[in-house]
CSV table of C-alpha atoms in Angstrom, one decimal:
chain,number,residue,atom,x,y,z
F,1,MET,CA,0.0,-0.1,0.0
F,2,MET,CA,2.8,2.5,1.1
F,3,LYS,CA,4.8,1.3,-1.7
F,4,THR,CA,2.2,1.7,-4.4
F,5,ALA,CA,1.6,5.1,-3.2
F,6,ARG,CA,5.1,6.1,-3.1
F,7,LYS,CA,5.5,4.7,-6.5
F,8,LYS,CA,2.4,6.7,-7.7
F,9,ASN,CA,4.0,9.9,-6.2
F,10,LEU,CA,7.4,9.2,-8.0
F,11,TYR,CA,6.1,8.7,-11.2
F,12,GLN,CA,4.1,12.1,-10.9
F,13,LEU,CA,7.0,13.9,-9.8
F,14,ALA,CA,9.0,12.4,-12.9
F,15,ALA,CA,6.4,13.2,-15.4
F,16,TRP,CA,5.9,16.9,-14.0
F,17,THR,CA,9.8,17.2,-14.0
F,18,TRP,CA,10.2,16.3,-17.6
F,19,SER,CA,7.2,18.2,-18.8
F,20,TRP,CA,8.8,21.2,-17.0
F,21,VAL,CA,12.0,20.5,-18.8
F,22,ALA,CA,9.9,20.1,-22.2
F,23,THR,CA,8.2,23.6,-21.7
F,24,MET,CA,11.5,25.3,-20.5
F,25,ALA,CA,12.9,24.2,-24.0
F,26,ILE,CA,10.1,25.3,-25.6
F,27,ALA,CA,9.8,28.9,-23.9
F,28,THR,CA,13.7,29.3,-24.5
F,29,PHE,CA,13.8,28.2,-28.1
F,30,GLY,CA,10.1,28.9,-29.3
F,31,PRO,CA,10.4,32.7,-29.6
F,32,LYS,CA,13.3,32.2,-32.0
F,33,TYR,CA,12.8,29.1,-34.1
F,34,ILE,CA,8.6,28.4,-33.6
F,35,TRP,CA,6.8,31.8,-33.6
F,36,ASP,CA,9.2,34.3,-34.5
F,37,ASP,CA,9.5,36.6,-31.1
F,38,HIS,CA,5.4,36.7,-30.8
F,39,THR,CA,5.0,38.5,-27.6
F,40,VAL,CA,1.7,36.9,-26.5
F,41,LEU,CA,2.9,33.6,-27.4
F,42,THR,CA,6.2,34.0,-25.6
F,43,ALA,CA,4.3,35.4,-22.5
F,44,LEU,CA,1.9,32.0,-22.6
F,45,ALA,CA,4.9,29.6,-23.0
F,46,VAL,CA,6.8,31.2,-19.9
F,47,SER,CA,3.4,31.2,-18.0
F,48,VAL,CA,2.9,27.9,-18.7
F,49,ASN,CA,6.6,26.6,-17.9
F,50,PHE,CA,5.9,28.7,-14.5
F,51,ALA,CA,2.9,26.8,-13.9
F,52,ASN,CA,4.3,23.6,-14.8
F,53,GLY,CA,7.1,24.5,-12.2
F,54,ILE,CA,4.6,25.1,-9.4
F,55,LEU,CA,3.3,21.7,-9.8
F,56,MET,CA,6.7,20.0,-9.9
F,57,ILE,CA,7.3,21.5,-6.4
F,58,ILE,CA,4.0,20.0,-5.3
F,59,ALA,CA,4.8,16.5,-6.8
F,60,ASN,CA,8.1,16.9,-5.0
F,61,ARG,CA,6.5,17.7,-1.6
F,62,ASN,CA,4.1,15.0,-1.9
F,63,LEU,CA,6.8,12.5,-2.5
F,64,PHE,CA,8.9,14.0,0.4
F,65,ASN,CA,6.1,13.3,2.7
F,66,LYS,CA,5.7,9.8,1.4
F,67,PHE,CA,9.3,9.1,2.6
F,68,ASP,CA,10.0,7.2,5.8
F,69,GLU,CA,11.7,8.6,8.9
F,70,LEU,CA,15.3,7.3,7.2
F,71,GLU,CA,14.6,8.4,3.9
F,72,ARG,CA,13.6,11.7,5.3
F,73,LYS,CA,16.7,12.3,7.5
F,74,ILE,CA,19.0,11.5,4.3
F,75,HIS,CA,17.3,13.8,2.2
F,76,LEU,CA,17.0,16.4,4.9
F,77,GLU,CA,20.6,16.4,5.5
F,78,SER,CA,21.4,16.6,2.0
F,79,LEU,CA,19.1,19.5,1.7
F,80,ALA,CA,20.6,21.3,4.3
F,81,LEU,CA,24.3,20.6,2.8
F,82,THR,CA,23.2,21.6,-0.7
F,83,LEU,CA,21.3,25.0,0.5
F,84,GLY,CA,24.8,25.9,2.3
F,85,LEU,CA,26.7,25.0,-0.6
F,86,THR,CA,24.8,26.7,-3.1
F,87,VAL,CA,24.5,29.7,-1.0
F,88,VAL,CA,28.4,30.0,-0.3
F,89,VAL,CA,29.6,28.8,-3.6
F,90,GLY,CA,26.7,30.8,-5.5
F,91,LEU,CA,28.1,34.3,-4.0
F,92,SER,CA,31.7,33.5,-4.6
F,93,TYR,CA,30.8,32.8,-8.2
F,94,SER,CA,28.9,36.3,-8.5
F,95,LEU,CA,31.7,37.7,-6.8
F,96,LEU,CA,34.3,36.3,-9.2
F,97,ASP,CA,32.3,38.0,-12.2
F,98,THR,CA,31.6,41.1,-10.4
F,99,THR,CA,35.5,41.6,-9.7
F,100,ASN,CA,36.3,40.5,-13.3
F,101,LEU,CA,38.4,37.5,-11.9
F,102,ILE,CA,36.8,35.4,-14.5
F,103,ALA,CA,36.6,36.5,-18.2
F,104,TYR,CA,32.9,35.1,-18.5
F,105,THR,CA,29.5,36.2,-17.1
F,106,ALA,CA,28.1,33.9,-14.3
F,107,GLU,CA,25.3,32.0,-15.8
F,108,ILE,CA,22.4,31.0,-13.1
F,109,SER,CA,22.4,27.6,-15.2
F,110,ASN,CA,25.9,26.9,-13.9
F,111,LEU,CA,24.4,27.3,-10.2
F,112,VAL,CA,21.3,25.0,-11.3
F,113,LEU,CA,23.9,22.3,-12.7
F,114,PHE,CA,25.8,22.7,-9.1
F,115,ILE,CA,22.5,22.3,-6.9
F,116,GLY,CA,21.5,19.2,-9.1
F,117,VAL,CA,24.9,17.3,-9.0
F,118,THR,CA,25.4,18.4,-5.2
F,119,TYR,CA,22.1,17.2,-3.9
F,120,LEU,CA,22.6,13.8,-6.0
F,121,VAL,CA,26.2,13.6,-4.4
F,122,CYS,CA,25.2,14.2,-0.8
F,123,VAL,CA,21.9,11.9,-1.2
F,124,THR,CA,24.3,9.2,-2.5
F,125,ILE,CA,27.0,9.6,0.2
F,126,ASN,CA,24.3,9.5,3.0
F,127,THR,CA,22.2,6.8,1.7
F,128,ARG,CA,25.7,4.7,1.9
F,129,ARG,CA,26.3,6.0,5.5
F,130,TYR,CA,23.3,4.5,6.8
F,131,VAL,CA,22.5,1.1,4.7
B,1,MET,CA,21.2,2.9,20.9
B,2,LYS,CA,21.3,-0.8,20.9
B,3,ASN,CA,18.6,-3.4,19.8
B,4,ARG,CA,17.4,-6.8,19.6
B,5,LEU,CA,15.8,-6.6,16.5
B,6,LYS,CA,17.3,-9.0,14.3
B,7,VAL,CA,16.9,-11.6,16.8
B,8,LEU,CA,13.5,-10.9,17.3
B,9,ARG,CA,12.8,-10.7,13.6
B,10,ALA,CA,14.7,-14.4,12.9
B,11,GLU,CA,12.9,-15.7,15.9
B,12,ASN,CA,9.6,-14.8,14.3
B,13,SER,CA,10.6,-16.0,10.7
B,14,PHE,CA,10.5,-12.6,9.1
B,15,THR,CA,12.5,-11.2,6.6
B,16,GLN,CA,13.5,-7.7,6.7
B,17,GLU,CA,11.3,-7.1,3.8
B,18,ASP,CA,8.2,-8.5,5.6
B,19,LEU,CA,9.0,-6.3,8.9
B,20,ALA,CA,9.5,-3.2,6.8
B,21,ASP,CA,5.8,-4.1,5.1
B,22,ILE,CA,4.1,-4.4,8.7
B,23,ILE,CA,5.9,-1.4,10.6
B,24,GLY,CA,5.4,0.9,7.4
B,25,VAL,CA,9.0,1.9,6.9
B,26,SER,CA,11.5,0.9,4.0
B,27,ARG,CA,13.3,-2.3,4.0
B,28,GLN,CA,17.0,-0.1,4.4
B,29,THR,CA,15.4,1.5,7.5
B,30,ILE,CA,14.9,-2.0,9.1
B,31,ASN,CA,18.6,-2.7,8.1
B,32,ALA,CA,19.7,0.5,9.5
B,33,ILE,CA,17.9,-0.1,12.7
B,34,GLU,CA,19.4,-3.8,12.7
B,35,LYS,CA,23.1,-2.3,12.1
B,36,GLU,CA,22.5,0.3,14.9
B,37,LYS,CA,23.1,2.8,12.4
B,38,PHE,CA,19.8,4.6,12.8
B,39,ASP,CA,17.6,5.0,15.9
B,40,PRO,CA,14.0,4.8,15.1
B,41,SER,CA,11.0,7.3,16.0
B,42,LEU,CA,9.1,6.8,19.3
B,43,PRO,CA,6.1,5.7,16.8
B,44,THR,CA,8.2,3.0,15.1
B,45,ALA,CA,9.6,1.9,18.3
B,46,PHE,CA,6.0,1.4,19.7
B,47,ARG,CA,5.0,-0.4,16.3
B,48,ILE,CA,8.1,-2.8,16.5
B,49,SER,CA,7.1,-3.1,20.4
B,50,LYS,CA,3.3,-4.4,19.6
B,51,LEU,CA,4.4,-6.5,16.8
B,52,PHE,CA,6.8,-8.7,19.2
B,53,LYS,CA,4.3,-8.2,22.0
B,54,LEU,CA,7.2,-6.8,24.2
B,55,PRO,CA,7.9,-3.6,26.3
B,56,ILE,CA,10.2,-1.3,24.0
B,57,GLU,CA,12.8,-1.3,26.6
B,58,ALA,CA,13.2,-5.3,26.2
B,59,ILE,CA,14.0,-4.5,22.5
B,60,PHE,CA,16.1,-1.0,22.5
B,61,TYR,CA,18.1,-0.3,25.5
B,62,PHE,CA,20.8,2.2,26.0
B,63,GLU,CA,24.7,1.2,26.6
B,64,GLU,CA,27.1,3.5,28.1
B,65,ASN,CA,30.7,2.8,26.6
């Protein structure tokens, strides 16, 4: 019963994540390659992507609520580390850009990538610690 | 915290999977409790105690080093 409910939440999160990625791609490349910078269509694509993102967050919270106590501990520790590292690394990265210590512009996408990788590594390490 | 969960589970011929399903946690959680890497919450300890018909202190106990 618990496993079925959890699986359902996991599939829902996967579905919302993939559709969020798809709508993000449409909102990013659509104005240039599909609808020739039509403002209304661009606004619509961004709105759909934003709404999709909110639903993805809700699906993630629903899955989190289905975790048992050990899984919650693992994910909570990973979230705490990821949040801390993101703030510290993100601001240092931004500082490198504003002080011209790096030749290129600091992109938010690099930070998103960093968050994803950090969270994955933290969950893997924490899981190995307890299992 | 120490516990006798592995012994009790074996005495009752439960697999980790069986116990996890009955208690309502994952198999990994049962494994972590048995290896004493993770202390269960009070509700989980009560569910285990109820299942084996033993007081909590007969299953979980604190050992000072």
